[in-house]
Amino acid sequence: MEAFDYRDGELCAEDVPVRELAETYGTPLYVYSRGHILSQFHALKNVMAEVDPLICYAVKSNTNAAVISALAGEGAGADVVSGGELLRARRAGVPADRIVFAGVGKTEAEIEYALKEGILYFTVESEPELERISEVAQQTGTTGRIAIRVNPDVDPKTHKYTSTGKKENKFGVDLERAMAAYERAAELPGIEITSLHMHLGSPIMTSDPYAEALEKVAPLCRDLKTRFSTFRHIDIGGGLGIPYREEDTAFDLDAFAYAVIPPLKALGLTVSMEPGRYLTGNGGILVTRVEYVKDNPFKKFIVIDAAMNDLIRPALYEAYHAIRPVRDTRETVFGDLVGPICESGDFFAANRDLPAVGPGELLAVMSAGSYGFVMAGTYNSRPLAAEVMVSGNQHRLVRKRQDMEDIFRDEVIPDWN
Ligand SMILES: Cc1ncc(COP(=O)(O)O)c(C=O)c1O
């Protein structure tokens, strides 16, 4: 489902004009399409129906409670990476037995909380973590179900900061050492071996890395099945890509299913997946208003009221986001789209044809539903933006805009005397 499209020359979010949203809630404003997020979920669920995967939404991509609860309502689980995300997922209605917990640095308190909740399993990233889970499980009289995160050393062909399944990355346990890690797990009290996990990185635009990784881990899975009677499950991670550029083609779900279903069926394990971006990425935009158009002798700068504190992906990964005018115009100007922050990295588009808009007009930064608001901060004392969700012709505020009091509230000037 195309969530954001033009009707009568106006960009709409589902059936609601984006201009109306900007007038009601102000800018910068994150707008999410509930319909798009759910249709992505169902498309994935349907194409993978033969192995009926549990889809554990990677909450980190967009932690808004309205997003998590919409997906939970359709049967999604959650992939969390902190105690905070676990609490969010539970509060948004995700049953504990559909939650998986990844991350290289789980604290004792986080492990204790997850054990008490009874999560589906921990995605274990190292042997010391196995030992810690075992200790906490014994102290609390619980059992920790575990998957070892196996690093299959496959190149996902993405940005070096978002590649996670190569041998030089900090994540998981090398394929060669994985059986030894499982053997260690089997010796430890309070641990039940149930699963194997892999996640290669993101965004991945073809099914080849998944097929290659599955081929690499299949012999290990077969061994694990014969060695450990409780071993029953494989998690193939997330990372499925989305189109960011107008000319990008969508991730080919049919090709993905064709590549991964036969090897998964051959393994005879239950399956889960952890998509984030695929569900939420193109289900969100960042709406911003133009403040100034600045003509330097060498370049034109369109200065907007959103900044890198609202959406850091261009500064962090040189990520590309398409820019669309809210009132449709074919006219373009060449230049940079920049925010007001005192950093040259504060840009949304550089050296591009941009919509020819003037002060007061609205623009949409596309594909901002994942790793957008969740990575926002208050640098330059800029309050966090508001978030709105649209469903058909309805819209709801799903996070209020911060005000300056919210920013100052927890700060203390010491009384030294
Ligand atoms: C373990 C794990 N699973 C899933 C994801 C979600 O990735 P994506 O949003 O690209 O699907 C990530 C992303 O960092 C991850 O680290």
XYZ file of N, CA and C in Angstrom, residues 87-286:
600
model
N 10.054 -3.447 28.260
C 8.935 -2.832 28.977
C 7.959 -2.188 27.986
N 8.494 -1.485 27.003
C 7.636 -0.864 25.983
C 6.783 -1.905 25.265
N 7.443 -3.015 24.864
C 6.720 -4.048 24.119
C 5.609 -4.635 24.993
N 5.917 -4.879 26.260
C 4.901 -5.452 27.156
C 3.753 -4.468 27.342
N 4.100 -3.185 27.554
C 3.046 -2.180 27.769
C 2.182 -1.990 26.530
N 2.778 -2.224 25.353
C 2.013 -2.058 24.107
C 1.237 -3.330 23.770
N 1.319 -4.342 24.631
C 0.454 -5.513 24.460
C 1.094 -6.719 23.797
N 2.425 -6.754 23.709
C 3.059 -7.940 23.117
C 3.189 -9.015 24.206
N 2.649 -10.220 23.978
C 2.800 -11.273 24.990
C 4.275 -11.619 25.186
N 4.651 -11.895 26.448
C 6.070 -12.154 26.744
C 6.604 -13.324 25.923
N 5.759 -14.326 25.679
C 6.278 -15.501 24.964
C 6.401 -15.273 23.460
N 6.223 -14.000 23.036
C 6.528 -13.645 21.640
C 7.657 -12.621 21.582
N 8.411 -12.521 22.666
C 9.468 -11.504 22.698
C 10.835 -12.171 22.736
N 11.729 -11.701 21.868
C 13.118 -12.179 21.858
C 14.016 -10.992 22.201
N 15.121 -11.282 22.877
C 15.943 -10.211 23.459
C 17.375 -10.352 22.940
N 17.790 -9.418 22.074
C 19.153 -9.430 21.517
C 19.990 -8.324 22.163
N 21.254 -8.201 21.725
C 22.110 -7.115 22.218
C 23.351 -7.655 22.899
N 24.503 -7.013 22.625
C 25.779 -7.545 23.118
C 26.062 -7.230 24.586
N 25.257 -6.376 25.213
C 25.640 -5.915 26.558
C 24.546 -6.022 27.599
N 23.780 -7.106 27.587
C 22.644 -7.217 28.526
C 23.142 -7.175 29.981
N 22.521 -6.328 30.781
C 22.932 -6.229 32.190
C 22.214 -7.302 33.014
N 22.692 -7.506 34.243
C 22.034 -8.484 35.132
C 20.577 -8.100 35.362
N 20.357 -6.800 35.573
C 18.983 -6.342 35.851
C 18.083 -6.625 34.647
N 18.603 -6.408 33.442
C 17.789 -6.661 32.240
C 17.478 -8.154 32.102
N 18.490 -8.969 32.389
C 18.298 -10.425 32.268
C 17.264 -10.898 33.296
N 17.373 -10.373 34.509
C 16.427 -10.770 35.563
C 14.999 -10.397 35.162
N 14.845 -9.191 34.647
C 13.521 -8.720 34.220
C 12.962 -9.633 33.115
N 13.804 -9.947 32.140
C 13.337 -10.774 31.015
C 12.987 -12.189 31.481
N 13.780 -12.715 32.415
C 13.487 -14.057 32.932
C 12.157 -14.053 33.684
N 11.941 -13.028 34.465
C 10.683 -12.954 35.233
C 9.483 -12.823 34.302
N 9.671 -12.078 33.202
C 8.571 -11.930 32.247
C 8.305 -13.240 31.503
N 9.348 -14.090 31.362
C 9.180 -15.361 30.627
C 9.241 -15.181 29.122
N 10.241 -14.455 28.644
C 10.350 -14.199 27.198
C 10.637 -15.498 26.429
N 10.423 -15.429 25.119
C 10.586 -16.630 24.274
C 12.025 -17.144 24.328
N 12.989 -16.251 24.098
C 14.390 -16.615 24.308
C 15.300 -15.383 24.275
N 16.489 -15.578 24.835
C 17.556 -14.578 24.724
C 18.362 -14.909 23.482
N 18.685 -13.896 22.700
C 19.623 -14.082 21.610
C 20.999 -13.799 22.201
N 21.756 -14.858 22.437
C 22.996 -14.730 23.204
C 24.160 -14.403 22.274
N 24.927 -13.394 22.669
C 25.961 -12.871 21.786
C 27.368 -13.322 22.182
N 27.527 -13.978 23.353
C 28.868 -14.384 23.784
C 28.766 -15.433 24.893
N 29.879 -16.127 25.145
C 29.912 -17.122 26.223
C 29.739 -16.464 27.597
N 30.409 -15.318 27.875
C 30.192 -14.682 29.185
C 28.721 -14.338 29.427
N 28.023 -13.995 28.353
C 26.594 -13.691 28.535
C 25.819 -14.952 28.922
N 26.179 -16.089 28.325
C 25.540 -17.367 28.695
C 25.683 -17.603 30.188
N 26.919 -17.371 30.678
C 27.186 -17.610 32.099
C 26.353 -16.680 32.967
N 26.239 -15.439 32.531
C 25.461 -14.485 33.324
C 23.980 -14.891 33.354
N 23.449 -15.315 32.214
C 22.028 -15.725 32.190
C 21.836 -16.918 33.125
N 22.784 -17.851 33.086
C 22.691 -19.037 33.946
C 22.682 -18.628 35.425
N 23.590 -17.725 35.789
C 23.656 -17.287 37.199
C 22.342 -16.638 37.634
N 21.853 -15.717 36.803
C 20.632 -14.995 37.198
C 19.444 -15.960 37.222
N 19.413 -16.902 36.289
C 18.312 -17.881 36.267
C 18.325 -18.704 37.555
N 19.524 -19.108 37.986
C 19.595 -19.897 39.226
C 19.135 -19.074 40.426
N 19.613 -17.800 40.471
C 19.223 -16.942 41.606
C 17.716 -16.744 41.671
N 17.074 -16.713 40.507
C 15.640 -16.383 40.489
C 14.763 -17.626 40.306
N 15.384 -18.785 40.274
C 14.608 -20.026 40.136
C 13.875 -20.113 38.813
N 14.485 -19.594 37.759
C 13.842 -19.611 36.438
C 14.756 -20.339 35.446
N 14.269 -20.483 34.207
C 15.093 -21.063 33.152
C 15.140 -20.078 31.989
N 16.340 -19.857 31.472
C 16.484 -18.954 30.328
C 16.572 -19.757 29.044
N 15.562 -19.575 28.182
C 15.656 -20.208 26.855
C 16.624 -19.370 26.024
N 17.461 -20.047 25.232
C 18.466 -19.267 24.492
C 18.600 -19.689 23.019
N 18.952 -18.666 22.224
C 19.458 -18.881 20.863
C 20.876 -18.346 20.893
N 21.818 -19.028 20.279
C 23.132 -18.389 20.094
C 23.044 -17.591 18.800
N 23.517 -16.344 18.859
C 23.569 -15.550 17.631
C 24.817 -15.959 16.871
N 24.610 -16.636 15.762
C 25.732 -17.148 14.978
C 26.076 -16.119 13.905
N 27.357 -15.828 13.833
C 27.826 -14.871 12.837
C 28.339 -15.659 11.625
N 27.550 -15.695 10.547
C 27.912 -16.590 9.439
C 28.960 -16.010 8.478
N 29.462 -14.810 8.759
C 30.450 -14.154 7.905
C 29.953 -14.031 6.461
N 28.811 -13.360 6.340
C 28.230 -13.094 5.016
C 28.166 -11.582 4.841
N 28.550 -11.122 3.662
C 28.548 -9.688 3.395
C 27.144 -9.255 2.960
N 26.469 -8.426 3.769
C 25.122 -8.010 3.378
C 25.126 -6.866 2.358
N 26.327 -6.397 1.988
C 26.503 -5.313 0.997
C 25.691 -4.069 1.383
N 25.969 -3.606 2.589
C 25.308 -2.391 3.048
C 26.346 -1.502 3.738
N 25.914 -0.398 4.343
C 26.851 0.530 4.978
C 27.624 -0.179 6.098
N 28.911 0.194 6.261
C 29.735 -0.517 7.248
C 29.166 -0.406 8.678
N 28.434 0.672 8.974
C 27.873 0.822 10.316
C 26.642 -0.060 10.538
N 26.028 -0.549 9.450
C 24.814 -1.351 9.631
C 25.001 -2.771 9.120
N 26.281 -3.160 8.961
C 26.598 -4.536 8.599
C 26.948 -5.253 9.904
N 26.299 -6.392 10.163
C 26.492 -7.021 11.476
C 26.884 -8.495 11.400
N 26.821 -9.097 10.202
C 27.042 -10.540 10.108
C 28.366 -10.911 9.473
N 29.351 -9.968 9.516
C 30.688 -10.293 8.992
C 31.603 -10.586 10.173
N 32.714 -11.288 9.892
C 33.504 -11.777 11.021
C 34.153 -10.652 11.822
N 34.346 -9.473 11.193
C 34.961 -8.372 11.945
C 33.945 -7.608 12.804
N 32.654 -7.941 12.715
C 31.654 -7.229 13.500
C 31.584 -7.765 14.937
N 31.076 -6.907 15.841
C 31.080 -7.287 17.269
C 29.979 -8.280 17.629
N 29.109 -8.591 16.685
C 27.902 -9.347 17.015
C 28.087 -10.852 16.909
N 27.470 -11.571 17.827
C 27.359 -13.019 17.720
C 28.652 -13.778 17.927
N 28.555 -15.076 17.637
C 29.657 -16.020 17.821
C 29.982 -16.601 16.445
N 31.277 -16.677 16.111
C 31.668 -17.215 14.789
C 31.062 -18.589 14.564
N 30.775 -18.856 13.312
C 30.203 -20.162 12.951
C 31.082 -21.302 13.474
N 32.407 -21.136 13.361
C 33.340 -22.218 13.763
C 33.272 -22.484 15.271
N 32.992 -21.430 16.053
C 32.979 -21.594 17.513
C 31.576 -21.821 18.064
N 30.571 -21.815 17.173
C 29.182 -21.840 17.652
C 28.864 -23.140 18.389
N 29.316 -24.299 17.848
C 28.984 -25.566 18.517
C 29.585 -25.599 19.926
N 30.809 -25.065 20.053
C 31.441 -25.028 21.381
C 30.603 -24.168 22.333
N 30.042 -23.082 21.809
C 29.205 -22.220 22.662
C 27.941 -22.971 23.082
N 27.344 -23.712 22.149
C 26.154 -24.507 22.512
C 26.523 -25.570 23.556
N 27.708 -26.184 23.383
C 28.133 -27.207 24.355
C 28.285 -26.596 25.741
N 28.848 -25.382 25.772
C 28.988 -24.680 27.061
C 27.591 -24.419 27.641
N 26.666 -23.993 26.779
C 25.295 -23.705 27.235
C 24.672 -24.958 27.852
N 24.945 -26.103 27.233
C 24.344 -27.365 27.710
C 24.856 -27.731 29.103
N 26.064 -27.275 29.438
C 26.626 -27.583 30.769
C 26.054 -26.690 31.865
N 25.479 -25.566 31.464
C 25.114 -24.554 32.469
C 23.714 -24.778 33.015
N 23.558 -24.727 34.344
C 22.221 -24.854 34.920
C 21.367 -23.637 34.582
N 20.074 -23.849 34.471
C 19.161 -22.719 34.232
C 19.098 -22.270 32.783
N 19.686 -23.068 31.886
C 19.683 -22.689 30.462
C 18.996 -23.793 29.659
N 18.105 -23.380 28.753
C 17.519 -24.348 27.814
C 17.855 -23.907 26.390
N 18.513 -24.804 25.667
C 18.884 -24.493 24.275
C 17.661 -24.725 23.398
N 17.157 -23.657 22.763
C 15.991 -23.868 21.881
C 16.230 -23.439 20.442
N 17.171 -22.487 20.234
C 17.147 -21.807 18.937
C 18.537 -21.429 18.439
N 18.559 -21.092 17.160
C 19.751 -20.483 16.553
C 19.289 -19.175 15.918
N 20.130 -18.154 16.059
C 19.762 -16.831 15.534
C 20.837 -16.310 14.601
N 20.411 -15.602 13.567
C 21.376 -14.839 12.759
C 20.709 -13.539 12.304
N 21.514 -12.505 12.185
C 21.046 -11.242 11.608
C 22.247 -10.657 10.893
N 22.078 -10.350 9.618
C 23.241 -10.046 8.775
C 23.563 -8.563 8.688
N 22.577 -7.722 8.924
C 22.777 -6.277 8.766
C 21.563 -5.713 8.076
N 21.625 -4.434 7.702
C 20.485 -3.841 7.017
C 20.872 -2.502 6.396
N 20.203 -1.993 5.390
C 19.153 -2.688 4.659
C 19.764 -3.628 3.609
N 19.181 -4.810 3.455
C 19.662 -5.792 2.480
C 18.663 -5.791 1.322
N 19.148 -5.612 0.115
C 18.228 -5.415 -1.007
C 17.956 -6.686 -1.817
N 18.726 -7.772 -1.587
C 18.451 -9.003 -2.341
C 18.395 -10.179 -1.366
N 17.891 -11.282 -1.866
C 17.757 -12.455 -0.989
C 19.053 -13.261 -0.899
N 20.033 -12.948 -1.761
C 21.271 -13.766 -1.801
C 21.966 -13.904 -0.442
N 22.180 -12.804 0.308
C 22.865 -12.981 1.603
C 22.109 -13.919 2.545
N 20.776 -13.871 2.515
C 20.000 -14.769 3.388
C 20.213 -16.223 2.967
N 20.164 -16.455 1.632
C 20.321 -17.826 1.129
C 21.712 -18.335 1.483
N 22.717 -17.462 1.296
C 24.101 -17.870 1.586
C 24.264 -18.200 3.080
N 23.702 -17.354 3.915
C 23.840 -17.564 5.367
C 23.124 -18.849 5.791
N 21.941 -19.088 5.215
C 21.209 -20.317 5.577
C 21.985 -21.561 5.170
N 22.594 -21.472 3.999
C 23.389 -22.616 3.542
C 24.547 -22.880 4.521
N 25.125 -21.758 5.034
C 26.258 -21.910 5.950
C 25.841 -22.475 7.307
N 24.661 -22.069 7.802
C 24.294 -22.523 9.158
C 23.525 -23.850 9.153
N 23.070 -24.315 7.977
C 22.236 -25.538 7.926
C 22.928 -26.757 8.548
N 24.219 -27.033 8.236
C 24.846 -28.212 8.861
C 24.876 -28.108 10.383
N 25.127 -26.889 10.879
C 25.145 -26.693 12.337
C 23.758 -26.980 12.922
N 22.716 -26.488 12.258
C 21.344 -26.725 12.755
C 21.058 -28.226 12.795
N 21.490 -28.928 11.772
C 21.237 -30.389 11.756
C 21.955 -31.063 12.935
N 23.202 -30.661 13.160
C 23.957 -31.208 14.306
C 23.264 -30.887 15.626
N 22.803 -29.647 15.746
C 22.174 -29.219 16.999
C 20.915 -30.039 17.266
N 20.183 -30.327 16.184
C 18.954 -31.121 16.344
C 19.264 -32.517 16.885
N 20.367 -33.097 16.400
C 20.682 -34.445 16.885
C 21.288 -34.402 18.294
N 22.038 -33.347 18.587
C 22.712 -33.287 19.891
C 21.792 -32.856 21.038
N 20.870 -31.919 20.757
C 20.070 -31.331 21.849
C 18.576 -31.471 21.526
N 17.897 -32.266 22.344
C 16.492 -32.587 22.028
C 15.588 -31.347 22.121
N 16.042 -30.325 22.863
C 15.201 -29.119 23.018
C 15.399 -28.126 21.871
N 16.370 -28.378 21.007
C 16.635 -27.441 19.912
C 15.544 -27.592 18.849
N 14.845 -26.485 18.550
C 13.669 -26.605 17.678
C 13.397 -25.413 16.780
N 14.231 -24.360 16.839
C 13.811 -23.092 16.252
C 14.969 -22.347 15.589
N 14.673 -21.643 14.489
C 15.686 -20.764 13.874
C 15.080 -19.382 13.646
N 15.896 -18.366 13.919
C 15.497 -16.974 13.690
C 16.410 -16.420 12.605
N 15.806 -15.967 11.501
C 16.651 -15.519 10.377
C 16.848 -14.001 10.365
N 16.497 -13.347 11.472
C 16.837 -11.933 11.631
C 15.948 -11.000 10.824
N 16.432 -9.774 10.702
C 15.692 -8.749 9.950
C 16.563 -8.244 8.816
N 16.459 -6.952 8.540
C 17.337 -6.354 7.544
C 16.731 -6.198 6.162
N 15.513 -6.702 5.946
C 14.912 -6.599 4.609
C 14.812 -5.123 4.212
N 15.299 -4.824 3.010
C 15.426 -3.423 2.601
C 14.125 -2.840 2.066
N 14.148 -1.528 1.930
C 12.999 -0.800 1.356
C 13.541 0.185 0.323
N 12.705 0.617 -0.631
C 13.177 1.655 -1.546
C 13.281 2.998 -0.838
N 14.437 3.647 -0.962
C 14.619 5.000 -0.429
C 14.582 6.037 -1.553
N 15.151 5.658 -2.712
C 15.178 6.591 -3.846
C 13.961 6.336 -4.719
N 13.539 7.393 -5.428
C 12.373 7.253 -6.306
C 12.598 6.112 -7.287
N 13.859 5.932 -7.728
C 14.124 4.924 -8.771
C 14.404 3.527 -8.199
N 14.487 3.397 -6.869
C 14.747 2.070 -6.271
C 13.558 1.142 -6.493
N 13.872 -0.142 -6.680
C 12.764 -1.096 -6.759
C 12.543 -1.687 -5.358
N 11.323 -2.136 -5.158
C 10.983 -2.685 -3.834
C 11.723 -4.001 -3.625
N 11.967 -4.342 -2.367
C 12.548 -5.643 -2.022
C 11.626 -6.720 -2.596
N 12.236 -7.700 -3.289
C 11.433 -8.716 -3.972
C 11.075 -9.829 -2.978
N 9.884 -9.698 -2.415
C 9.453 -10.648 -1.383
C 9.315 -12.064 -1.928
N 8.817 -12.166 -3.186
C 8.630 -13.511 -3.758
C 9.980 -14.196 -3.926
N 10.963 -13.440 -4.409
C 12.305 -14.029 -4.590
C 12.877 -14.436 -3.225
N 12.614 -13.617 -2.223
C 13.089 -13.923 -0.864
C 12.474 -15.242 -0.387
N 11.156 -15.341 -0.544
C 10.461 -16.560 -0.094
C 10.981 -17.773 -0.859
N 11.188 -17.587 -2.156
C 11.674 -18.680 -3.005
C 13.057 -19.146 -2.539
N 13.872 -18.181 -2.080
C 15.244 -18.514 -1.655
C 15.293 -19.126 -0.263
N 14.435 -18.679 0.635
C 14.608 -19.135 2.026
C 13.639 -20.236 2.467
N 12.483 -20.329 1.828
C 11.510 -21.323 2.326
C 12.015 -22.763 2.155
N 12.529 -23.156 0.966
C 12.969 -24.565 0.850
C 14.026 -24.956 1.883
N 15.110 -24.168 2.071
C 16.066 -24.587 3.102
C 15.470 -24.595 4.520
N 14.557 -23.673 4.775
C 13.940 -23.663 6.112
C 13.078 -24.901 6.314
N 12.299 -25.251 5.283
C 11.450 -26.445 5.398
C 12.304 -27.695 5.583
N 13.427 -27.726 4.868
C 14.308 -28.903 4.956
C 14.848 -29.059 6.386
N 15.020 -27.949 7.077
C 15.549 -28.037 8.442
C 14.508 -28.557 9.433
N 13.234 -28.339 9.099
C 12.171 -28.836 9.980
C 12.148 -28.142 11.333
N 12.505 -26.859 11.356
C 12.478 -26.086 12.607
C 11.345 -25.068 12.520
N 10.853 -24.623 13.677
C 9.953 -23.471 13.632
C 10.803 -22.233 13.346
N 10.131 -21.183 12.832
C 10.888 -20.052 12.278
C 10.397 -18.734 12.866
N 11.352 -17.829 13.093
C 10.956 -16.445 13.365
C 11.818 -15.498 12.547
N 11.333 -14.262 12.432
C 12.050 -13.204 11.699
C 11.969 -11.928 12.527
N 12.876 -10.987 12.258
C 12.913 -9.750 13.045
C 12.962 -8.503 12.167
N 11.981 -8.294 11.308
C 12.043 -7.095 10.466
C 11.672 -5.838 11.241
N 12.356 -4.755 10.940
C 12.000 -3.462 11.508
C 11.652 -2.532 10.363
N 12.720 -2.123 9.668
C 12.583 -1.166 8.567
C 11.543 -1.605 7.532
N 11.497 -2.909 7.229
C 10.580 -3.356 6.186
C 9.129 -3.013 6.556
N 8.844 -3.031 7.857
C 7.475 -2.756 8.302
C 7.211 -1.256 8.439
N 8.186 -0.538 8.968
C 7.892 0.856 9.339
C 8.557 1.916 8.450
N 9.627 1.547 7.733
C 10.448 2.559 7.042
C 9.653 3.460 6.121
N 8.904 2.849 5.193
C 8.133 3.676 4.272
C 6.726 3.956 4.789
N 6.523 3.657 6.065
C 5.253 3.989 6.710
C 5.356 5.288 7.485
N 6.431 6.053 7.262
C 6.566 7.311 7.997
C 7.255 8.389 7.185
N 6.863 9.639 7.417
C 7.552 10.784 6.813
C 7.822 11.814 7.917
N 8.786 12.683 7.625
C 9.037 13.814 8.517
C 8.601 15.075 7.767
